[in-house]
Backbone as CSV, one residue per row, in Angstrom:
resi,resn,N_x,N_y,N_z,CA_x,CA_y,CA_z,C_x,C_y,C_z
1,UNK,457.570,100.908,77.912,456.938,101.592,79.034,455.908,100.690,79.683
2,UNK,455.827,100.778,80.989,454.920,99.923,81.746,453.667,100.695,82.151
3,UNK,452.510,100.069,81.947,451.253,100.656,82.389,451.161,100.552,83.899
4,UNK,450.965,101.694,84.562,450.901,101.726,86.020,449.467,101.601,86.519
5,UNK,448.578,102.372,85.926,447.181,102.355,86.376,446.247,102.844,85.285
6,UNK,444.987,102.470,85.421,443.898,103.030,84.646,442.971,103.745,85.615
7,UNK,442.602,104.963,85.277,441.686,105.725,86.114,440.365,105.853,85.368
8,UNK,439.315,105.278,85.937,438.000,105.248,85.295,437.151,106.420,85.781
9,UNK,436.587,107.154,84.832,435.742,108.303,85.145,434.334,108.077,84.617
10,UNK,433.373,108.338,85.450,431.973,108.299,85.026,431.298,109.596,85.487
11,UNK,430.231,109.935,84.840,429.490,111.142,85.180,428.326,111.312,84.235
12,UNK,427.805,112.504,84.178,426.643,112.795,83.349,426.892,114.056,82.531
13,UNK,426.540,113.987,81.257,426.564,115.166,80.397,425.131,115.677,80.297
14,UNK,424.892,116.871,80.790,423.553,117.462,80.782,423.486,118.520,79.690
15,UNK,422.481,118.438,78.850,422.312,119.430,77.788,421.629,120.675,78.331
16,UNK,422.302,121.811,78.197,421.708,123.089,78.580,420.905,123.680,77.423
17,UNK,421.326,123.352,76.197,420.577,123.734,74.996,420.535,122.522,74.073
18,UNK,419.711,122.569,73.050,419.579,121.437,72.135,420.900,121.071,71.470
19,UNK,421.096,119.777,71.233,422.350,119.262,70.682,422.123,118.631,69.316
20,UNK,422.974,119.021,68.352,422.932,118.390,67.035,424.318,117.880,66.677
21,UNK,424.466,116.555,66.666,425.655,115.903,66.130,425.158,115.071,64.966
22,UNK,425.552,115.450,63.775,424.944,114.911,62.567,425.148,113.434,62.339
23,UNK,424.089,112.799,61.857,424.135,111.397,61.454,423.802,111.271,59.984
24,UNK,423.492,110.068,59.550,423.173,109.842,58.146,421.795,110.366,57.808
25,UNK,421.640,110.824,56.574,420.335,111.271,56.076,419.712,110.230,55.146
26,UNK,420.222,108.993,55.221,419.766,107.949,54.301,418.274,107.671,54.437
27,UNK,417.753,107.844,55.650,416.342,107.534,55.885,415.481,108.785,55.892
28,UNK,415.949,109.815,55.212,415.223,111.083,55.199,413.836,110.911,54.598
29,UNK,412.854,111.444,55.287,411.478,111.355,54.816,411.004,112.722,54.339
30,UNK,410.096,112.739,53.375,409.522,113.993,52.890,408.775,114.666,54.034
31,UNK,409.095,115.929,54.269,408.450,116.674,55.338,409.172,116.574,56.660
32,UNK,410.217,115.728,56.741,410.984,115.580,57.974,412.150,116.553,58.006
33,UNK,412.997,116.455,59.039,414.155,117.347,59.150,415.106,117.194,57.964
34,UNK,415.843,118.278,57.694,416.855,118.244,56.637,418.146,117.599,57.142
35,UNK,418.418,117.762,58.437,419.627,117.213,59.037,419.255,116.404,60.279
36,UNK,419.679,115.133,60.294,419.356,114.240,61.400,420.515,114.124,62.379
37,UNK,420.219,113.700,63.614,421.267,113.436,64.592,421.727,111.991,64.448
38,UNK,422.892,111.696,64.991,423.421,110.338,64.941,422.671,109.489,65.962
39,UNK,422.309,108.267,65.552,421.564,107.347,66.409,422.178,105.952,66.351
40,UNK,421.958,105.194,67.414,422.313,103.780,67.410,421.373,103.084,66.424
41,UNK,421.908,102.437,65.387,421.033,101.849,64.361,420.193,100.685,64.871
42,UNK,420.557,100.110,66.001,419.786,98.986,66.553,418.642,99.482,67.438
43,UNK,418.965,100.400,68.358,417.949,100.878,69.301,417.248,102.154,68.834
44,UNK,417.832,102.842,67.845,417.313,104.117,67.338,417.383,105.225,68.389
45,UNK,418.278,105.066,69.364,418.440,106.063,70.420,419.657,106.939,70.112
46,UNK,419.524,108.267,70.203,420.667,109.155,69.950,421.797,108.916,70.958
47,UNK,423.008,109.203,70.552,424.161,109.108,71.445,425.187,110.166,71.044
48,UNK,426.145,110.404,71.929,427.245,111.308,71.621,428.461,110.463,71.286
49,UNK,428.958,110.484,70.059,430.137,109.697,69.711,431.344,110.131,70.541
50,UNK,432.100,109.152,71.028,433.307,109.477,71.776,434.268,110.316,70.954
51,UNK,434.279,110.090,69.642,435.169,110.850,68.764,434.812,112.328,68.751
52,UNK,433.515,112.641,68.787,433.077,114.038,68.802,433.468,114.723,70.109
53,UNK,433.260,114.025,71.209,433.560,114.576,72.528,435.064,114.776,72.708
54,UNK,435.832,113.755,72.368,437.280,113.826,72.539,437.902,114.834,71.581
55,UNK,437.435,114.831,70.332,437.985,115.748,69.346,437.784,117.205,69.728
56,UNK,436.613,117.532,70.269,436.352,118.916,70.659,437.208,119.302,71.862
57,UNK,437.351,118.401,72.831,438.194,118.693,73.986,439.640,118.916,73.556
58,UNK,440.124,118.073,72.656,441.500,118.218,72.192,441.705,119.557,71.473
59,UNK,440.773,119.915,70.587,440.895,121.164,69.847,440.927,122.368,70.784
60,UNK,440.093,122.346,71.817,440.048,123.455,72.759,441.332,123.559,73.569
61,UNK,441.891,122.413,73.971,443.159,122.409,74.708,444.294,122.936,73.830
62,UNK,444.299,122.541,72.562,445.324,123.022,71.636,445.258,124.535,71.482
63,UNK,444.055,125.067,71.337,443.887,126.512,71.168,444.299,127.253,72.439
64,UNK,443.863,126.743,73.595,444.122,127.423,74.867,445.606,127.436,75.222
65,UNK,446.350,126.402,74.787,447.764,126.295,75.157,448.718,126.595,74.002
66,UNK,448.154,127.023,72.876,449.009,127.355,71.744,449.739,126.162,71.157
67,UNK,449.111,124.983,71.204,449.739,123.759,70.685,449.503,123.669,69.180
68,UNK,450.187,124.534,68.438,450.016,124.587,66.986,451.377,124.623,66.301
69,UNK,451.418,124.180,65.071,452.601,124.252,64.226,452.256,125.051,62.980
70,UNK,453.251,125.733,62.443,453.085,126.453,61.183,453.969,125.793,60.139
71,UNK,453.350,125.227,59.116,454.075,124.543,58.051,453.703,125.157,56.708
72,UNK,454.678,125.814,56.066,454.460,126.456,54.766,453.305,127.450,54.813
73,UNK,453.255,128.178,55.903,452.246,129.216,56.044,450.913,128.735,56.547
74,UNK,450.760,127.412,56.732,449.497,126.855,57.204,449.614,126.473,58.682
75,UNK,448.602,126.857,59.434,448.586,126.564,60.871,447.815,125.275,61.118
76,UNK,448.402,124.363,61.894,447.739,123.103,62.212,448.092,122.663,63.611
77,UNK,447.473,121.578,64.090,447.772,121.092,65.438,449.223,120.660,65.573
78,UNK,449.782,120.864,66.742,451.177,120.519,67.000,451.391,119.002,66.959
79,UNK,452.515,118.593,66.413,452.896,117.184,66.403,453.974,116.891,67.430
80,UNK,454.127,117.805,68.368,455.106,117.633,69.444,454.516,116.715,70.514
81,UNK,455.087,115.511,70.694,454.533,114.588,71.697,454.691,115.086,73.125
82,UNK,455.524,116.103,73.326,455.739,116.651,74.665,454.943,117.929,74.918
83,UNK,454.083,118.304,73.971,453.214,119.459,74.194,452.128,119.092,75.200
84,UNK,451.472,120.107,75.749,450.398,119.864,76.722,449.341,118.954,76.128
85,UNK,448.947,119.229,74.896,447.930,118.418,74.224,448.460,117.034,73.879
86,UNK,449.700,116.989,73.365,450.284,115.715,72.938,450.429,114.713,74.055
87,UNK,450.736,115.180,75.251,450.922,114.272,76.381,449.636,113.539,76.738
88,UNK,448.496,114.214,76.630,447.216,113.590,76.984,446.555,112.914,75.794
89,UNK,446.492,113.612,74.675,445.731,113.112,73.528,446.573,112.362,72.508
90,UNK,447.909,112.414,72.660,448.779,111.706,71.734,448.975,112.462,70.433
91,UNK,449.926,111.978,69.633,450.175,112.560,68.312,450.507,111.432,67.342
92,UNK,450.181,111.649,66.082,450.525,110.699,65.028,451.438,111.425,64.048
93,UNK,452.731,111.199,64.171,453.707,111.911,63.349,454.159,111.101,62.147
94,UNK,453.867,109.795,62.145,454.367,108.944,61.085,455.821,108.587,61.272
95,UNK,456.338,108.831,62.484,457.740,108.533,62.783,457.833,107.821,64.124
96,UNK,459.062,107.699,64.613,459.276,107.016,65.897,458.759,107.841,67.075
97,UNK,458.368,109.099,66.828,457.884,109.951,67.911,456.367,109.896,68.069
98,UNK,455.743,108.909,67.449,454.300,108.711,67.678,454.044,108.514,69.168
99,UNK,452.949,109.060,69.641,452.582,108.890,71.057,451.111,108.517,71.126
100,UNK,450.803,107.318,71.609,449.396,106.910,71.731,448.654,107.811,72.719
101,UNK,447.391,107.991,72.483,446.566,108.774,73.395,446.509,108.106,74.756
102,UNK,446.543,108.921,75.789,446.405,108.398,77.151,444.943,108.397,77.603
103,UNK,444.073,109.002,76.805,442.671,109.140,77.195,441.757,108.356,76.261
104,UNK,440.911,107.525,76.843,439.866,106.809,76.107,438.538,107.478,76.433
105,UNK,437.823,107.899,75.400,436.497,108.503,75.589,435.475,107.629,74.875
106,UNK,434.602,107.004,75.620,433.627,106.087,75.040,432.377,106.847,74.571
107,UNK,431.630,106.216,73.661,430.360,106.800,73.233,429.470,107.010,74.457
108,UNK,428.828,108.167,74.514,427.949,108.494,75.641,426.508,108.156,75.285
109,UNK,425.929,107.205,76.016,424.562,106.772,75.751,423.547,107.739,76.370
110,UNK,422.458,107.940,75.683,421.370,108.760,76.212,420.705,108.023,77.373
111,UNK,420.523,108.712,78.496,419.820,108.138,79.640,418.321,108.352,79.411
112,UNK,417.673,107.358,78.854,416.265,107.513,78.459,415.331,107.576,79.661
113,UNK,415.823,107.173,80.840,414.982,107.195,82.032,415.139,108.486,82.836
114,UNK,416.080,109.337,82.441,416.355,110.546,83.218,415.403,111.686,82.869
115,UNK,414.745,111.589,81.711,413.850,112.663,81.265,412.584,112.067,80.671
116,UNK,411.570,112.918,80.552,410.309,112.524,79.923,410.353,112.957,78.458
117,UNK,410.438,111.994,77.553,410.504,112.294,76.125,409.147,112.118,75.433
118,UNK,408.084,112.019,76.212,406.782,111.715,75.622,406.235,112.850,74.752
119,UNK,406.708,114.065,74.964,406.176,115.198,74.203,407.052,115.605,73.017
120,UNK,408.133,114.884,72.763,408.982,115.232,71.625,408.316,114.790,70.325
121,UNK,408.509,115.595,69.266,407.826,115.283,68.013,408.515,114.174,67.221
122,UNK,409.744,113.824,67.599,410.463,112.687,67.022,410.947,111.820,68.182
123,UNK,411.276,110.554,67.954,411.720,109.691,69.059,412.964,110.257,69.765
124,UNK,412.788,110.743,70.989,413.840,111.282,71.845,414.402,112.618,71.358
125,UNK,413.865,113.186,70.307,414.416,114.417,69.753,413.314,115.400,69.365
126,UNK,413.753,116.621,69.056,412.859,117.664,68.576,413.305,118.104,67.188
127,UNK,412.398,118.706,66.436,412.763,119.313,65.160,412.705,120.828,65.331
128,UNK,413.771,121.493,64.891,413.850,122.946,65.040,414.005,123.577,63.657
129,UNK,413.053,124.402,63.292,413.079,125.052,61.988,413.734,126.424,62.097
130,UNK,414.667,126.676,61.197,415.331,127.967,61.111,415.123,128.525,59.704
131,UNK,415.296,129.813,59.571,415.123,130.454,58.264,416.377,131.240,57.922
132,UNK,417.017,130.863,56.820,418.167,131.614,56.321,417.663,132.658,55.331
133,UNK,418.147,133.881,55.466,417.718,134.975,54.604,418.841,135.339,53.628
134,UNK,418.546,135.303,52.345,419.509,135.731,51.328,419.731,137.238,51.484
135,UNK,420.973,137.639,51.710,421.251,139.039,52.000,421.103,139.948,50.783
136,UNK,421.006,139.362,49.595,420.842,140.161,48.374,419.372,140.240,47.956
137,UNK,418.735,139.064,47.911,417.348,139.025,47.429,416.318,139.060,48.545
138,UNK,416.779,138.844,49.793,415.889,138.782,50.961,414.961,137.567,50.909
139,UNK,415.285,136.595,50.059,414.476,135.386,49.965,414.705,134.501,51.188
140,UNK,413.628,133.987,51.725,413.712,133.112,52.900,413.939,131.662,52.472
141,UNK,414.830,131.002,53.179,415.134,129.601,52.887,415.010,128.793,54.175
142,UNK,413.829,128.247,54.470,413.645,127.496,55.723,414.390,126.162,55.698
143,UNK,414.871,125.768,56.859,415.552,124.488,57.000,415.259,123.958,58.393
144,UNK,415.218,122.651,58.519,414.846,122.033,59.789,415.943,121.096,60.273
145,UNK,416.326,121.253,61.535,417.354,120.427,62.146,416.751,119.561,63.252
146,UNK,417.228,118.349,63.343,416.854,117.487,64.464,417.828,117.741,65.598
147,UNK,417.302,117.861,66.830,418.152,118.094,67.996,417.688,117.222,69.159
148,UNK,418.654,116.808,69.962,418.307,116.227,71.263,417.994,117.416,72.166
149,UNK,416.814,117.453,72.802,416.377,118.673,73.491,417.158,118.985,74.763
150,UNK,417.120,120.259,75.130,417.724,120.702,76.391,417.127,119.920,77.550
151,UNK,417.978,119.572,78.510,417.536,118.808,79.671,417.862,117.331,79.578
152,UNK,418.122,116.840,78.361,418.483,115.425,78.194,419.840,115.161,78.840
153,UNK,420.049,113.905,79.247,421.288,113.537,79.932,421.929,112.325,79.263
154,UNK,423.244,112.371,79.160,424.017,111.276,78.576,424.999,110.726,79.612
155,UNK,425.286,109.440,79.502,426.176,108.773,80.449,427.620,108.881,79.976
156,UNK,428.436,109.596,80.753,429.842,109.807,80.408,430.699,108.659,80.931
157,UNK,431.634,108.198,80.087,432.538,107.122,80.490,433.898,107.361,79.825
158,UNK,434.932,107.612,80.644,436.280,107.860,80.138,437.298,107.049,80.946
159,UNK,438.446,106.767,80.315,439.528,106.049,80.980,440.836,106.789,80.717
160,UNK,441.575,107.079,81.780,442.885,107.712,81.667,443.969,106.681,81.973
161,UNK,444.817,106.410,80.999,445.927,105.476,81.188,447.162,106.237,81.668
162,UNK,447.780,105.744,82.716,448.993,106.365,83.251,450.129,105.355,83.186
163,UNK,451.223,105.741,82.529,452.368,104.860,82.380,453.489,105.265,83.343
164,UNK,454.385,104.347,83.578,455.488,104.549,84.499,456.310,105.784,84.109
165,UNK,456.557,106.635,85.102,457.376,107.819,84.880,456.620,109.024,84.351
166,UNK,455.334,108.883,84.099,454.559,109.998,83.561,454.010,110.888,84.672
167,UNK,453.720,112.128,84.309,453.196,113.116,85.239,451.684,112.967,85.351
168,UNK,451.239,112.163,86.302,449.800,111.924,86.466,449.047,113.207,86.779
169,UNK,449.625,114.037,87.647,448.966,115.294,87.998,448.826,116.197,86.775
170,UNK,449.847,116.188,85.932,449.789,117.010,84.723,448.712,116.538,83.769
171,UNK,448.565,115.211,83.617,447.531,114.661,82.742,446.144,115.025,83.267
172,UNK,445.965,114.905,84.578,444.678,115.247,85.183,444.374,116.738,85.038
173,UNK,445.415,117.558,85.158,445.232,119.003,85.025,444.761,119.364,83.612
174,UNK,445.367,118.710,82.612,444.967,118.973,81.231,443.544,118.497,80.971
175,UNK,443.185,117.329,81.519,441.835,116.809,81.353,440.816,117.738,82.010
176,UNK,441.144,118.238,83.181,440.251,119.180,83.866,440.087,120.450,83.042
177,UNK,441.179,120.921,82.462,441.105,122.109,81.608,440.192,121.866,80.407
178,UNK,440.309,120.673,79.807,439.478,120.327,78.647,437.998,120.343,79.010
179,UNK,437.669,119.802,80.171,436.278,119.768,80.637,435.742,121.190,80.831
180,UNK,436.538,122.032,81.488,436.093,123.400,81.769,435.962,124.213,80.491
181,UNK,436.891,124.023,79.561,436.813,124.740,78.294,435.569,124.345,77.506
182,UNK,435.254,123.054,77.520,434.089,122.580,76.772,432.790,123.119,77.364
183,UNK,432.713,123.216,78.677,431.509,123.781,79.300,431.299,125.238,78.900
184,UNK,432.392,125.942,78.594,432.296,127.346,78.195,432.228,127.505,76.681
185,UNK,432.193,126.401,75.954,432.135,126.444,74.503,430.861,125.718,74.058
186,UNK,430.970,124.791,73.117,429.800,124.023,72.690,430.245,122.707,72.081
187,UNK,429.320,121.770,72.042,429.569,120.447,71.474,428.652,120.266,70.266
188,UNK,429.165,119.622,69.232,428.357,119.386,68.051,428.355,120.587,67.117
189,UNK,427.319,120.651,66.273,427.250,121.705,65.271,426.409,122.898,65.674
190,UNK,426.607,123.997,64.968,425.775,125.200,65.066,425.847,125.864,66.445
191,UNK,426.995,125.752,67.086,427.148,126.331,68.423,427.024,127.831,68.462
192,UNK,427.401,128.504,67.370,427.289,129.964,67.355,425.840,130.415,67.309
193,UNK,424.932,129.482,67.022,423.501,129.802,66.998,422.786,129.234,68.228
194,UNK,423.561,128.891,69.241,422.955,128.486,70.507,422.904,127.006,70.793
195,UNK,423.277,126.175,69.840,423.242,124.727,70.055,424.424,124.273,70.937
196,UNK,424.239,123.112,71.556,425.358,122.368,72.115,425.979,122.833,73.408
197,UNK,425.304,123.689,74.187,425.856,124.044,75.495,425.618,122.881,76.460
198,UNK,426.680,122.437,77.114,426.566,121.278,77.996,427.180,121.566,79.363
199,UNK,426.863,120.688,80.307,427.440,120.757,81.646,427.754,119.335,82.108
200,UNK,428.902,119.163,82.747,429.285,117.868,83.297,428.871,117.805,84.763
201,UNK,428.200,116.740,85.139,427.802,116.549,86.530,428.350,115.225,87.056
202,UNK,428.686,115.215,88.345,429.154,113.993,88.988,430.519,113.544,88.528
203,UNK,431.312,114.462,87.965,432.643,114.111,87.461,433.696,114.820,88.296
204,UNK,434.573,114.047,88.927,435.668,114.595,89.732,436.969,114.020,89.195
205,UNK,437.773,114.853,88.541,439.009,114.394,87.909,439.978,113.803,88.937
206,UNK,439.928,114.288,90.172,440.862,113.808,91.195,440.370,112.564,91.928
207,UNK,439.149,112.115,91.627,438.592,110.979,92.371,438.019,109.916,91.450
208,UNK,438.742,109.609,90.374,438.331,108.521,89.525,438.629,107.181,90.185
209,UNK,438.038,106.123,89.661,438.270,104.776,90.190,439.575,104.248,89.617
210,UNK,440.560,103.985,90.475,441.877,103.561,90.014,441.990,102.034,90.000
211,UNK,442.543,101.518,88.914,442.876,100.096,88.801,444.361,99.974,88.561
212,UNK,445.084,99.370,89.505,446.536,99.282,89.440,446.970,98.069,88.626
213,UNK,448.160,98.196,87.992,448.687,97.095,87.175,450.152,96.839,87.531
């Protein structure tokens, strides 16, 4: 198959609520958060891993389009390379029907100049304490999570590869669906407790920068 074009997408991911995508706890300090966010080990600046962003979009597309298989009573993602999800995100079947992903999602860097982080209690982040209550003993168990605060912005960078004979409009339609589903869901952990609501700004699926080959 011949590569026809690459479509480059850029935009901004705006946090509507605090975001927690877990990182290592190797540097945990006494009195600090119990769970840390992922950071660039060189700059110590939080980022959104491309794997987290892409994985959540893929899962939402699979659920919305019923792209699932049932094997021995267990439900899992579909391995059909011609499914709605498979066409965009690819499948790994371990056979000749493997299909590489058509979408590249790069790590999203925190835009440190877009917001004022001078009042955060940790570098670029906040600590949020929650209390879990034992339903039998009523004992309180406090825990603290590190979050990138609401209002922070990350730089989005994605590439859509289009090969000869493929349905470009269909790929774009699926990508647009993934974006809309994610805005109505959450990114990262603890979304059912209000974390991870995001919004995409400056992103137009139909007007990416095209590079022909």
